[in-house]
Structure formats: C-alpha cells, structure tokens
mmCIF file of C-alpha atoms and ligand atoms in Angstrom:
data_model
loop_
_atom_site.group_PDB
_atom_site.id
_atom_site.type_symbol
_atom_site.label_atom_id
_atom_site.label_comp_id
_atom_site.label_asym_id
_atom_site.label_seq_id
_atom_site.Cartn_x
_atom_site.Cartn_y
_atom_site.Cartn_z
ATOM 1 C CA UNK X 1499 18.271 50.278 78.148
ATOM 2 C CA UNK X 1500 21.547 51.202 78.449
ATOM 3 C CA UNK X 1501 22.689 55.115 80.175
ATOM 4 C CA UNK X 1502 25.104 57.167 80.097
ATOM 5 C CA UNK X 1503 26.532 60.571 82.187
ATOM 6 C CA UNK X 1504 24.882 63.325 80.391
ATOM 7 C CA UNK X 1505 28.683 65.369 80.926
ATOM 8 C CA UNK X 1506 29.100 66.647 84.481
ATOM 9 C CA UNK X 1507 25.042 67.176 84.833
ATOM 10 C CA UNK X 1508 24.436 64.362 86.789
ATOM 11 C CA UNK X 1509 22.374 62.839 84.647
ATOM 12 C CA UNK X 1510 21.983 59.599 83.416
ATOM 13 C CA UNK X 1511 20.900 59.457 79.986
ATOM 14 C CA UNK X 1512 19.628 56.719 78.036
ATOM 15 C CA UNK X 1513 21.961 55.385 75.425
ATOM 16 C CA UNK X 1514 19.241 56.037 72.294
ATOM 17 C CA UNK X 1515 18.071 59.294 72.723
ATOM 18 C CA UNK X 1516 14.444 60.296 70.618
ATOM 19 C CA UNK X 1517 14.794 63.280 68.452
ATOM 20 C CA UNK X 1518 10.880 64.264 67.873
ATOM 21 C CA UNK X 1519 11.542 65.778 65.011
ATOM 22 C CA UNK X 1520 9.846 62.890 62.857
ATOM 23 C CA UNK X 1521 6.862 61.989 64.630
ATOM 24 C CA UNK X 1522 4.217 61.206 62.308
ATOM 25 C CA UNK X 1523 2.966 64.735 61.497
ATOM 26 C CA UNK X 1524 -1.124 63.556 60.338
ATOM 27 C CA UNK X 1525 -1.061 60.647 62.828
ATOM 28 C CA UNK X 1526 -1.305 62.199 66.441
ATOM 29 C CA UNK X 1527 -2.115 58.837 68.109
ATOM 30 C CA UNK X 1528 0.362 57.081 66.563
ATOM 31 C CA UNK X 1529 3.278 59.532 67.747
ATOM 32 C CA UNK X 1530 1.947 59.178 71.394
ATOM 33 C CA UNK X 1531 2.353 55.615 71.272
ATOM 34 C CA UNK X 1532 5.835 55.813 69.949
ATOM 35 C CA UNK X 1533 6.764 58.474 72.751
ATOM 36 C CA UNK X 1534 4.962 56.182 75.033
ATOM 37 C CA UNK X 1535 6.855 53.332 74.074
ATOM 38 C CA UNK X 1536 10.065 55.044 73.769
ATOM 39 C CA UNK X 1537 9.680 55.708 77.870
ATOM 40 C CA UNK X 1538 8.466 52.342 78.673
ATOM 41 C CA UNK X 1539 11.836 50.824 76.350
ATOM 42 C CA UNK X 1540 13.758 52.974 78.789
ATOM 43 C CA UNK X 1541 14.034 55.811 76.731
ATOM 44 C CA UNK X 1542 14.499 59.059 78.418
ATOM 45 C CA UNK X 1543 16.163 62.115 76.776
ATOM 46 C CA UNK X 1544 13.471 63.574 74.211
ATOM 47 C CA UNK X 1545 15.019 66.907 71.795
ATOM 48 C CA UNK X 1546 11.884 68.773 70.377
ATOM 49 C CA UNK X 1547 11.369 72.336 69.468
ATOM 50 C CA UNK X 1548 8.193 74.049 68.663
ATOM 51 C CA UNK X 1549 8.683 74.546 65.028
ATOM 52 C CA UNK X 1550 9.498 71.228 63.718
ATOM 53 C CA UNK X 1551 6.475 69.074 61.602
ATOM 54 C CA UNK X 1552 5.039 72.230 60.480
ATOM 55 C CA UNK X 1553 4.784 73.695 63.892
ATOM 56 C CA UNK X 1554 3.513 70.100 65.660
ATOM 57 C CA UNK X 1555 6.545 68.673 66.911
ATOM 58 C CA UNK X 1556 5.889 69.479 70.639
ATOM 59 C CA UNK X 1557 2.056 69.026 70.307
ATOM 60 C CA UNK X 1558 2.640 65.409 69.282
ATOM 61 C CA UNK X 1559 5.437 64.652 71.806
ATOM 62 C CA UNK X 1560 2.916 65.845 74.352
ATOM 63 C CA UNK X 1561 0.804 63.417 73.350
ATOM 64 C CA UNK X 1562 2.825 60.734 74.546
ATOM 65 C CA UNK X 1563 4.525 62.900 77.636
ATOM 66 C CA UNK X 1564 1.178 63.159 79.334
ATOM 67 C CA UNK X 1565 2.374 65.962 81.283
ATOM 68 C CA UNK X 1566 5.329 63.803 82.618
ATOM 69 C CA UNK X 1567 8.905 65.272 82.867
ATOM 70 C CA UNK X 1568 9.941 64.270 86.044
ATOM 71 C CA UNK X 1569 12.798 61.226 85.267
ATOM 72 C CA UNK X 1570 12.763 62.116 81.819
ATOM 73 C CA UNK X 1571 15.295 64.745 80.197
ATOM 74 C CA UNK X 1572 12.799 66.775 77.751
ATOM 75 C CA UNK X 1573 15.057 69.423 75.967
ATOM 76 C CA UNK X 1574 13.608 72.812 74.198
ATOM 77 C CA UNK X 1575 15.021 74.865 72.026
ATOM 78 C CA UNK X 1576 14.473 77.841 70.020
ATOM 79 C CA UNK X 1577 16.983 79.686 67.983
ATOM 80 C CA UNK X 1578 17.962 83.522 68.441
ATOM 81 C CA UNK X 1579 18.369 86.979 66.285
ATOM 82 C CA UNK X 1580 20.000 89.692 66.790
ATOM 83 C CA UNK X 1581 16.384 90.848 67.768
ATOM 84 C CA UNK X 1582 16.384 88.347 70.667
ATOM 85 C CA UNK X 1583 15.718 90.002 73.897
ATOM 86 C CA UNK X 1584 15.581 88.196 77.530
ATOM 87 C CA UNK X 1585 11.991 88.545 77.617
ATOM 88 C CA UNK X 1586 11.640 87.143 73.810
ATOM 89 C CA UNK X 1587 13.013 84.262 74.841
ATOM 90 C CA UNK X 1588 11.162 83.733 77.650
ATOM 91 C CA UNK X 1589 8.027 83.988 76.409
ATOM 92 C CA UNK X 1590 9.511 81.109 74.033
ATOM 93 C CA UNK X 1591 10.412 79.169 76.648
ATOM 94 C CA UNK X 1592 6.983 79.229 78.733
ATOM 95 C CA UNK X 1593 4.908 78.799 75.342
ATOM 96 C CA UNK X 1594 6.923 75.381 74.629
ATOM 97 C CA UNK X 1595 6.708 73.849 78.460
ATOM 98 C CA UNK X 1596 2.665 75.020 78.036
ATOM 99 C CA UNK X 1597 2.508 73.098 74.661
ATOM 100 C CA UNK X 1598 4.796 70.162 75.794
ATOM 101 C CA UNK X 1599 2.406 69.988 78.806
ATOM 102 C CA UNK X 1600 5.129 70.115 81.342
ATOM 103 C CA UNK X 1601 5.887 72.699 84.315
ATOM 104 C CA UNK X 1602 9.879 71.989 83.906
ATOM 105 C CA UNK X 1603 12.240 71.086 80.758
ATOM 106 C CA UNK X 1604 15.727 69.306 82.190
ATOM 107 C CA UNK X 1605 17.310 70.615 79.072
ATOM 108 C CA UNK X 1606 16.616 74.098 76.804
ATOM 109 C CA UNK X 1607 19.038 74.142 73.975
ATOM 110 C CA UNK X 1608 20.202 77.430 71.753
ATOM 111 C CA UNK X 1609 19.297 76.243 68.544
ATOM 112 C CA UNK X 1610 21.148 76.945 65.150
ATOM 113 C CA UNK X 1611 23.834 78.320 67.477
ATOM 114 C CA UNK X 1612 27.304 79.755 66.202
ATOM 115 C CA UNK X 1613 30.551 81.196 67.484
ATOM 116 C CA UNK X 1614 29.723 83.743 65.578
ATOM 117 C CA UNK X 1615 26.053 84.487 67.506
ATOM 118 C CA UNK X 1616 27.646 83.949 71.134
ATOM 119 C CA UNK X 1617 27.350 87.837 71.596
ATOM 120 C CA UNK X 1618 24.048 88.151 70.836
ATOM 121 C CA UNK X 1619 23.215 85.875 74.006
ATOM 122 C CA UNK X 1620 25.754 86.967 76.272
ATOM 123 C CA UNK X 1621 24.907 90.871 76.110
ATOM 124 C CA UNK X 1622 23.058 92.642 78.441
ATOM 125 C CA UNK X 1623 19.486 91.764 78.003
ATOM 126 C CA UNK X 1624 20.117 88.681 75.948
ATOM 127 C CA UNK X 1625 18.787 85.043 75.812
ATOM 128 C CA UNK X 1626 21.056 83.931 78.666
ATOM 129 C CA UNK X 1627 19.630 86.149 81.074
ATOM 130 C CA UNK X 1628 16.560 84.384 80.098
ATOM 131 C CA UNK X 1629 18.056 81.249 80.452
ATOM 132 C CA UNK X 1630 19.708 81.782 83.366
ATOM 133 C CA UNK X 1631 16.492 83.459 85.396
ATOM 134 C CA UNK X 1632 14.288 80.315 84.157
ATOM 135 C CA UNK X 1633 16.788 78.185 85.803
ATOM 136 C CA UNK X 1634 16.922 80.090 88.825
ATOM 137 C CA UNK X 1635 13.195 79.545 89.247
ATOM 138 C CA UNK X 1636 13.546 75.727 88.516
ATOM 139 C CA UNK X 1637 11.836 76.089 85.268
ATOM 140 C CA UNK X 1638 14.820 74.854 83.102
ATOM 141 C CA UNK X 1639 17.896 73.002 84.533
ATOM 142 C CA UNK X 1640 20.258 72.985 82.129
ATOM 143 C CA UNK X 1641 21.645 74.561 78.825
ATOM 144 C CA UNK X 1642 22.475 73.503 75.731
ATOM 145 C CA UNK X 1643 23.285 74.295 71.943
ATOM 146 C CA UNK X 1644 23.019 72.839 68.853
ATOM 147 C CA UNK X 1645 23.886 73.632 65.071
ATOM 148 C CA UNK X 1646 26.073 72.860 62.547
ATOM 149 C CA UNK X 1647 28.855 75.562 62.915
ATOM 150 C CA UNK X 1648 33.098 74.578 62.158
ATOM 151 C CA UNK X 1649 34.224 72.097 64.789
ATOM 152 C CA UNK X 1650 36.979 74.562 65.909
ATOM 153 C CA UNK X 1651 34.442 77.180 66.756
ATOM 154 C CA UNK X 1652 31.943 74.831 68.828
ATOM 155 C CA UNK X 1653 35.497 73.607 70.548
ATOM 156 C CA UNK X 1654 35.745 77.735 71.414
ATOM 157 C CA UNK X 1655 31.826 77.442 72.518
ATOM 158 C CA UNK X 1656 32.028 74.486 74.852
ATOM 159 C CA UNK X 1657 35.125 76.019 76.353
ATOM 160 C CA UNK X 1658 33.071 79.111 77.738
ATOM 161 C CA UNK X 1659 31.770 76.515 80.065
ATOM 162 C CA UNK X 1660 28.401 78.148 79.621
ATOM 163 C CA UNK X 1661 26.946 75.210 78.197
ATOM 164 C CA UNK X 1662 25.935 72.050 79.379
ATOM 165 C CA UNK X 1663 25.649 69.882 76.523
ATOM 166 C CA UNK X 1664 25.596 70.326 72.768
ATOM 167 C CA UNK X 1665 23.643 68.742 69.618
ATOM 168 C CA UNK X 1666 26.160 67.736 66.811
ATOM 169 C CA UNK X 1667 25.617 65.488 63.740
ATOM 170 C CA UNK X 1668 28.023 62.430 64.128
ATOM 171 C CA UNK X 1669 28.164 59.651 62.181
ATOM 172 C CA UNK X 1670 30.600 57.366 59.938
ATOM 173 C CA UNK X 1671 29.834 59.303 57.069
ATOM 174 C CA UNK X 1672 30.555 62.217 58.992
ATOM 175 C CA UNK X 1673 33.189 62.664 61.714
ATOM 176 C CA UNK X 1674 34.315 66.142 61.436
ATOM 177 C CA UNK X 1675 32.802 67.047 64.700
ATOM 178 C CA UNK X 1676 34.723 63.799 66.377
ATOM 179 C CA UNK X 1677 37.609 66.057 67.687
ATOM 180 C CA UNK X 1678 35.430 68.362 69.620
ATOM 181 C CA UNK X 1679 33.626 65.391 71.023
ATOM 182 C CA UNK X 1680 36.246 64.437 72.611
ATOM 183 C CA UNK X 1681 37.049 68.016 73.743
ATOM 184 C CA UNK X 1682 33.900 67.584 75.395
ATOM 185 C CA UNK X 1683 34.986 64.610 77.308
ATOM 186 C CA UNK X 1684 37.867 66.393 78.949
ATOM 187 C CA UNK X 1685 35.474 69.257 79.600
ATOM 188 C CA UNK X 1686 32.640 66.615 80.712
ATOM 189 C CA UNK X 1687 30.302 68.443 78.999
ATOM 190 C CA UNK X 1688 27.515 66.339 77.316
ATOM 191 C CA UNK X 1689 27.284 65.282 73.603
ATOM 192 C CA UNK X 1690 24.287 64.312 71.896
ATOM 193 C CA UNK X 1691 25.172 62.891 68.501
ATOM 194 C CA UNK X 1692 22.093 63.503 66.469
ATOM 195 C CA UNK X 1693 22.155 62.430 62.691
ATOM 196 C CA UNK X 1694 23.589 58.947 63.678
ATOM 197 C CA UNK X 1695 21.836 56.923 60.434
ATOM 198 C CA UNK X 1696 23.437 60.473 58.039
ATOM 199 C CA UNK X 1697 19.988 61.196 57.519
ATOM 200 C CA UNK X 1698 18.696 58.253 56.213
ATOM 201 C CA UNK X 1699 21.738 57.099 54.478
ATOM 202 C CA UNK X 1700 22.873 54.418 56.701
ATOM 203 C CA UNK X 1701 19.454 52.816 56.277
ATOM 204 C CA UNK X 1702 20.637 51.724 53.108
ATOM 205 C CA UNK X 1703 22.623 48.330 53.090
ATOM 206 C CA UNK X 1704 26.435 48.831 52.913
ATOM 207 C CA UNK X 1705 27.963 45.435 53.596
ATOM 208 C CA UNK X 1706 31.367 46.983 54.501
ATOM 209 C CA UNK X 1707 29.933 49.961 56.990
ATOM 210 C CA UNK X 1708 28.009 46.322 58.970
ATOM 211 C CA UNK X 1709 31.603 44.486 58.908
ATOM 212 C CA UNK X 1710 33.098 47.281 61.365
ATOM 213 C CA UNK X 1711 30.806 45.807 63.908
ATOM 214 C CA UNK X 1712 32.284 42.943 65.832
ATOM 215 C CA UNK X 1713 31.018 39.996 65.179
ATOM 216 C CA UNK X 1714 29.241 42.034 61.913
ATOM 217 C CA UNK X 1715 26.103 43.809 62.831
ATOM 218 C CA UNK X 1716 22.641 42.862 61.322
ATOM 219 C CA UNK X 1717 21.597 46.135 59.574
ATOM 220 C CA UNK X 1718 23.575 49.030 58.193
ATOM 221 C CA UNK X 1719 21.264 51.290 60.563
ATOM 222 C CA UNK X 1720 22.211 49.339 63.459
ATOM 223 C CA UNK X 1721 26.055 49.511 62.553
ATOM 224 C CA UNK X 1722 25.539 53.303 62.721
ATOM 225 C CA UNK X 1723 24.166 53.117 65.672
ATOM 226 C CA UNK X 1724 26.316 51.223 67.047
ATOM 227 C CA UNK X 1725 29.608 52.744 65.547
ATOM 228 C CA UNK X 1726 28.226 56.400 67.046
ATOM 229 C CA UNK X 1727 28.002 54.449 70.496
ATOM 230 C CA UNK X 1728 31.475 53.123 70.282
ATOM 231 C CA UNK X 1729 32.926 56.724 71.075
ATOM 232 C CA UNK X 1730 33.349 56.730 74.848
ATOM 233 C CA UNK X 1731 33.020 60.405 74.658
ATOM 234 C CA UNK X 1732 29.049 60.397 73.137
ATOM 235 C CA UNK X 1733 26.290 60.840 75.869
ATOM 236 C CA UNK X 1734 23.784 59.571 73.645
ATOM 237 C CA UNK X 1735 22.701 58.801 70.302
ATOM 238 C CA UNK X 1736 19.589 60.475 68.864
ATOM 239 C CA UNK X 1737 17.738 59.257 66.745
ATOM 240 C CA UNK X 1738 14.366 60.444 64.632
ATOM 241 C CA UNK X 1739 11.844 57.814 64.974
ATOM 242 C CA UNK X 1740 8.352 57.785 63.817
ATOM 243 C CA UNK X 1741 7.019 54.186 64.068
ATOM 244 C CA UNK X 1742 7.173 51.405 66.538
ATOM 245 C CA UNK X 1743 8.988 49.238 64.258
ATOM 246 C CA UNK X 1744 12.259 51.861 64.288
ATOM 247 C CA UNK X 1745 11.861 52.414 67.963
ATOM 248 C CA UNK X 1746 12.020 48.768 68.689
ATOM 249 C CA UNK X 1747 15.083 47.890 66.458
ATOM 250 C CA UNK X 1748 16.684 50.606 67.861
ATOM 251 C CA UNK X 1749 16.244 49.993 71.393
ATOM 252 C CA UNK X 1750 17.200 46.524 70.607
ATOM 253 C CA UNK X 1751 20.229 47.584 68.615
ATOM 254 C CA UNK X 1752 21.703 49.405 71.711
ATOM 255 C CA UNK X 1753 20.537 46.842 74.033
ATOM 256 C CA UNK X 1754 22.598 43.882 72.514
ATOM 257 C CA UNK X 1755 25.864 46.337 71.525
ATOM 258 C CA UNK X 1756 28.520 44.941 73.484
ATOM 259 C CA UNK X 1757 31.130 47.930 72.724
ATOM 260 C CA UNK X 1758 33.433 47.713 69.576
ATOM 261 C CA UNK X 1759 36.754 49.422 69.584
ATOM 262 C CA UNK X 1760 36.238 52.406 68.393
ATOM 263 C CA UNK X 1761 39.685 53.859 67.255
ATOM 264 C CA UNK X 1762 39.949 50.951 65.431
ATOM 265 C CA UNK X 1763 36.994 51.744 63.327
ATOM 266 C CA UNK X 1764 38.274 55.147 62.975
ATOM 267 C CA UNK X 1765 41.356 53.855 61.341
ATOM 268 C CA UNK X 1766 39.279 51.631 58.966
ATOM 269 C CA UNK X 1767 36.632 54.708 58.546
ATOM 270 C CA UNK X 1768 39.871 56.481 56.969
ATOM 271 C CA UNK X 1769 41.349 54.313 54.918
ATOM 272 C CA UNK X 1770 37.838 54.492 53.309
ATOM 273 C CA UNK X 1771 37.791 57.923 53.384
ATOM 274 C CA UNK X 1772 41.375 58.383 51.754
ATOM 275 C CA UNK X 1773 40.110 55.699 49.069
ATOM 276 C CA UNK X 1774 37.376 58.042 48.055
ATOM 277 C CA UNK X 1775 40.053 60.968 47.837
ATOM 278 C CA UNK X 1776 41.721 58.936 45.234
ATOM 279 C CA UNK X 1777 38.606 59.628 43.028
ATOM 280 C CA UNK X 1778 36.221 62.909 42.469
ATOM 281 C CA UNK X 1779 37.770 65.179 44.959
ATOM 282 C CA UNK X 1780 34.027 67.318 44.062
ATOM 283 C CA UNK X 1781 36.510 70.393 43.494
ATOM 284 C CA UNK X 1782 34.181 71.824 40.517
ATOM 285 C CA UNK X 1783 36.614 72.568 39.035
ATOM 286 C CA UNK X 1784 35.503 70.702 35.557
ATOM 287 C CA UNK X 1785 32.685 72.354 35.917
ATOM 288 C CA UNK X 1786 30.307 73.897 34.246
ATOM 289 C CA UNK X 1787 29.195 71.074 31.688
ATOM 290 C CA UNK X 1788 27.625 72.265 28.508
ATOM 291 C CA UNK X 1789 25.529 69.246 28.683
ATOM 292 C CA UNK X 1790 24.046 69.781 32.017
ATOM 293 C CA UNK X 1791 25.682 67.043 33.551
ATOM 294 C CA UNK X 1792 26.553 67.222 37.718
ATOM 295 C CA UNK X 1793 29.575 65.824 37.028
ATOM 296 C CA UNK X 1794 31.076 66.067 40.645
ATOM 297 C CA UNK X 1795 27.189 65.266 41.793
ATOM 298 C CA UNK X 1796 27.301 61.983 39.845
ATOM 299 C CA UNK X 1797 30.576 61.156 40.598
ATOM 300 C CA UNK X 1798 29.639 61.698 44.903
ATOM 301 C CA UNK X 1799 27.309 58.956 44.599
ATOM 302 C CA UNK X 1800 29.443 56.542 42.808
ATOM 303 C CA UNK X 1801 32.037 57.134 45.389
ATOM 304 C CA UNK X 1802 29.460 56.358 48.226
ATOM 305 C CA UNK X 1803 28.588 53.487 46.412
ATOM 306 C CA UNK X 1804 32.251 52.395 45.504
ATOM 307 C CA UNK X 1805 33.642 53.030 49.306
ATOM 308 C CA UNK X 1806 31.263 52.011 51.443
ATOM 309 C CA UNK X 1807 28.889 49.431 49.709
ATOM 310 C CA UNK X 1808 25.860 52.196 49.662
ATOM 311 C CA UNK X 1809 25.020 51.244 46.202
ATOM 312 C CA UNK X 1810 20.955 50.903 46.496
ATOM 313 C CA UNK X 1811 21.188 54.225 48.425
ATOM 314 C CA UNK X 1812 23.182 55.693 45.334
ATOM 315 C CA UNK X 1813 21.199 54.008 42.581
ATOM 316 C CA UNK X 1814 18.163 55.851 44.371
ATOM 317 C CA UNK X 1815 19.490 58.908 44.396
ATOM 318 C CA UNK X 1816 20.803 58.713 40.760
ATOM 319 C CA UNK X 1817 17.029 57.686 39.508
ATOM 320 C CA UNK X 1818 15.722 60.595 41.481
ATOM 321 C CA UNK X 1819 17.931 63.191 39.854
ATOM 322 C CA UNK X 1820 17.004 65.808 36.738
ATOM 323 C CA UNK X 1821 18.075 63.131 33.852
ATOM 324 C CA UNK X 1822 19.956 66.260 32.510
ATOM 325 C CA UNK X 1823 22.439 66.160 35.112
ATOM 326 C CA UNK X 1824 22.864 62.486 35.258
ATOM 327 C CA UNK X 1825 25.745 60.826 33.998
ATOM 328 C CA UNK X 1826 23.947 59.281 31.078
ATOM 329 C CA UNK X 1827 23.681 62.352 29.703
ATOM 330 C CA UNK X 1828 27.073 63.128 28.720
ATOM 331 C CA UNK X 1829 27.251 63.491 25.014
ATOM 332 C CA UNK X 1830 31.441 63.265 25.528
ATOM 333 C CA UNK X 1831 32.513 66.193 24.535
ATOM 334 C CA UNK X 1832 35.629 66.228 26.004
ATOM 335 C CA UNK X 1833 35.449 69.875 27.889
ATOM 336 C CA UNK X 1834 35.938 68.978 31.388
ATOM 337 C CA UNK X 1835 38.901 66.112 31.050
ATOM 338 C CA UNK X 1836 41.646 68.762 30.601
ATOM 339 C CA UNK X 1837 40.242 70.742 33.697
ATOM 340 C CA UNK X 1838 40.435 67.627 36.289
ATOM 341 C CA UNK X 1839 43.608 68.600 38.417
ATOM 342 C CA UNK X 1840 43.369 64.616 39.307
ATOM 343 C CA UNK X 1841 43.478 64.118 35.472
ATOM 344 C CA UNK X 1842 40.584 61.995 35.805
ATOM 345 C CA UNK X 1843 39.120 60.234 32.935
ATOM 346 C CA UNK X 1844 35.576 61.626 33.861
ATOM 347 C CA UNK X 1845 34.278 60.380 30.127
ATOM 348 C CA UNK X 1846 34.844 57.326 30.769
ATOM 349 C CA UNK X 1847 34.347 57.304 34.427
ATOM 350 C CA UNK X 1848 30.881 58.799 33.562
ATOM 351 C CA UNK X 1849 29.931 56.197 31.581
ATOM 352 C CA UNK X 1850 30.720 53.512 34.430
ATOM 353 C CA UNK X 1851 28.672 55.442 36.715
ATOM 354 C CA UNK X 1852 25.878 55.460 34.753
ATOM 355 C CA UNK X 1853 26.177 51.767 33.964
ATOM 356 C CA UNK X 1854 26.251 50.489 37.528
ATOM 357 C CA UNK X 1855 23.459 53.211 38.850
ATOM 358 C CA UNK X 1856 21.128 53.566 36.225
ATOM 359 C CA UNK X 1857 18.570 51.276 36.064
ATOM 360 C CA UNK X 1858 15.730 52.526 34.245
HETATM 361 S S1 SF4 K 2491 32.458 65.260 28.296
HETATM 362 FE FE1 SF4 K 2491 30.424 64.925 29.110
HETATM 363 S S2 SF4 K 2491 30.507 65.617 31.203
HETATM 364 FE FE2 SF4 K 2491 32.339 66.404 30.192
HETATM 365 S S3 SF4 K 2491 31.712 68.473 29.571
HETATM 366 FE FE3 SF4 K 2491 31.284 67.105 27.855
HETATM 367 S S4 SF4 K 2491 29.159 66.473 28.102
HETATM 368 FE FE4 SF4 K 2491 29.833 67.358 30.038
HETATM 369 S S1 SF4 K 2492 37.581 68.479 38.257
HETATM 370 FE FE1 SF4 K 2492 37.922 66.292 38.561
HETATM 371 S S2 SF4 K 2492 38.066 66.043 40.780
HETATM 372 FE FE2 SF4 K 2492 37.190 68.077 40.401
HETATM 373 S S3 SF4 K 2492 34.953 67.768 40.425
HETATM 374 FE FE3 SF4 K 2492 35.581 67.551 38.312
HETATM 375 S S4 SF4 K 2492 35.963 65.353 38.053
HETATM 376 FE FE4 SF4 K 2492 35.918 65.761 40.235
#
C-alpha cells in the first residue's frame, strides 16, 4: 500500500481510503471480512457515520475493527442543527466510538457541513466545544468536515484553520472542488477525495477516460482511481467497497500506479469538457415539452456517452428512464427548436439519441 501525509496531522494515510458507507447491509460477516481485509491490504483510514445502511454502517465496520483503532485512522461524523448543543454532540460522539467498538476515533468529521452552518458550531455552547473537549481528553484527535457546499465557501472553511481535513467528491467527471484542493495543499490541510468512481459511473467502460492513464489503464474504475491519485494535493482516495473482489482491484490499482501527470490530464479533461459545451448546455430553457420528453435529461446522457466513451453507462440509464421522457418519445412537434439559444436541432438530435441508446 501506498501513504500519504494526511495535511499537517502527521499522519500517514493509506493511498485508498474505505468509505463504509457500502458494506453489505444483510451480510454482517461478509463486511467484516472486507474491513478485515482492507487492514491486512494496508488499508488504514476508514469514514463511517452511524446513520449510513439504514443505521448499520458502524455496526458492520465494527465487525471487522474488532475493537482496533490504534494505527488505523477511523473517522466519525455526525451532522449538526441549529439545535446542536455541545452536549448533543457529545453524546453523538461517545454513542458512535461505543458502537464502532473503539475507546478513540483519529478523525470526527462535521458532516453535511456549510459556510453557511460555521456559526452554529463556533457559538458558545456549540459542537466545537464538544469537539474540542473530546480531544482534550484524547477521545478524538482530529477534526474534519465534509459536504457538498460551493468550492469558494469550503476555500473560506479550510482557511479558519479549524479543520484538519475535509471530505469532497473529486473525480474526472467532477473537478469543481480541484481549486480548493489545492488550497488545501498550501494550507496542508488534508483532502479526502470521496466519490472517486462519480458514483458508480466510472465503473462503466469509457475507452477515452482509460487512455489518460499512461501506458492506458486496465479498467475505467481504475483510471479514476488513478486520475484522483495523480493530484499531488489529494491525501487519499475513498472509495465505497462492499466485496472482496472491489477491495482487491482497488488495492491493486493503487499499488501498481506509477504517477501520471496530472495537469496534463486536466488539460485533456477540458478539452472534453468544452466539447460537451458545444452541445446541450442543460439550460432548460426548451423546456417544458408537451410530450413529456427530458429533453436536456436525454441529451446529458448522450453527451456522457459522446465525450467520454460512457456509452453502456448511458444506454443504462436511458432504458431505466419513464419511456415518456425518453427521447423516443418525441412526436416532433417542433416547440422547443426555436427556444434553444444554441439553435440546436434537438428534433433531430433526439432522434440520434434515441437511436444509439435505445435498445429495447
Ligand atoms: S419536438 Fe419533440 S422534444 Fe421538442 S417539444 Fe415537441 S415533442 Fe417535445
Ligand atoms: S434549450 Fe437547447 S441547450 Fe438548453 S436544454 Fe434545451 S436543447 Fe439543451
């Protein structure tokens, strides 16, 4: 395994991170052979939170912790409200180190955080207090945040330097969060790129995504991987793993990547990006269809498809949407053309899409 500095921590975090957020909810021994496996690969940073899987998440990560913490980086977390008090959140924090079956967590993370929320954990009897009283009495060590706020805001947020590390969904389908990332590195606070695969997406084969890869990379998934990796600035990359199969081709993934150049990729990620501009913009504009269709939804795939190779991916989505909004059912009656600012010929365009993702 491959590690990384977790920021200015101290730590050294493995390379492939395990988000437990997919353990196999109705197969308990199963998830605490993954976990199990995950530490033996090396594996040592492991994000859970007590309501994930339906409430199981940390009760199936336990399984496979067997009470052990020390040399691994377990992380908590537990959102806040404005009803969030100091003791609130401690309670939280003791009833996920009793379920986890640990008596310390390295990491406890503010989760669904926003710039927009940092008051409510700052004031006087807030969440940091409890944070920062757990610490004192060696019960967490560190503090982080994750969520899905604007880029410029969690820029503001890791500038407080109140935070240790933060959770951010990075991938090549998704880089808006890459200039904070590197914010980060000048700060030298931690990143933990979570979403590397875009949810699934990357698991599909794009043939283009796997030629950014030096030397081409074997899978789509491991491209991701791999591409997330390439930023000098990302602690780790975490990934949602629920058998032993994924575990191992991850670990292997990160175990043979040899580092890529990874402004180099960005610059070929773009060109793709501005290629997909020069179709659907999604503006909604020709919206709404009398017909039913999605015509910006339709159009998304195709572009995914078009772009980056991820036509099985789109063809599956296309088959699983409300035939009333796919692009086969346009009856062409000409509403929407004269409302494309990018005087698209969505009739027409339409009727490609449906041709090359429809196959029913
Ligand atoms: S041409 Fe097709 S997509 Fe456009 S408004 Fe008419 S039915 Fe809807
Ligand atoms: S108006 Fe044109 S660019 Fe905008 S969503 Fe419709 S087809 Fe796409």
């Amino acid at each position: 395994m491959r590690y990384r500095p977790l920021g200015k921590t101290g730590l050294q975090v493995s390379a492939l991170a395990m988000g437990c957020m997919r353990l196999p909810e109705h197969d308990p021994e199963l998830a605490a052979r993954v976990v199990d496996a995950a530490i033996a690969a090396g594996v040592n940073y492991f994000e859970t939170t007590r309501g994930y899987i339906n409430g199981k998440c940390q009760h199936l990560t336990a399984g496979g912790l067997k009470g052990r913490s020390r040399g691994l980086i377990v992380s908590g977390k537990a959102g806040i409200s404005a009803e969030t008090t100091a003791d609130s959140y401690r309670e939280e924090i003791d009833l996920q180190m009793q379920i986890l079956g640990v008596d310390y967590l390295e990491f406890f993370q503010v989760g669904w955080f926003s710039l927009d929320r940092l008051e409510m954990i700052t004031k006087k009897g807030g969440a940091l207090e409890a944070l920062d009283k757990a610490r004192a009495e060696g019960l967490i060590r560190h503090i982080g945040f994750t969520g899905h706020d604007k880029p410029e805001n969690y820029r503001k947020l890791i500038e407080t330097g109140l935070f240790d590390s933060f959770t951010i969904p990075y991938n090549m389908l998704n880089r808006a969060y890459a200039p904070v990332i590197a914010r980060a590195g000048e700060l030298g606070v931690g990143v933990i790129a979570m979403c590397p695969v875009a949810g699934g997406m990357l698991s599909a084969p794009a043939p283009q995504l796997q030629a950014l890869i030096p030397g081409g990379a074997q899978t789509t998934a491991a491209a991701a991987l791999q591409f997330v990796l390439a930023n000098p600035h990302v602690s780790c990359a975490c990934s949602g793993m629920n058998t032993l199969e994924m575990l191992a081709e991850n670990v292997e993934t990160v175990n043979a990547f040899q580092g890529a150049d990874h402004a180099q990729m960005d610059a070929i990620l773009d060109e793709f990006a501005a290629l997909g501009q020069q179709f659907c913009t999604a503006c909604g504009y020709c919206m709404d269809c009398p017909s039913g269709v999605d015509i910006p939804g339709n159009f998304r795939l195709y572009n995914y498809a078009k772009v980056y190779g991820l036509l099985d991916w789109a063809a599956g989505q296309y088959a699983a949407m409300d035939p009333t909004k796919r692009a086969a059912a346009c009856t062409q009656c000409g509403a929407c053309e004269p409302k494309c600012p990018n005087t698209l010929p969505v009739i027409d365009q339409l009727a490609e899409v449906a041709a090359a993702l429809g196959r029913e």
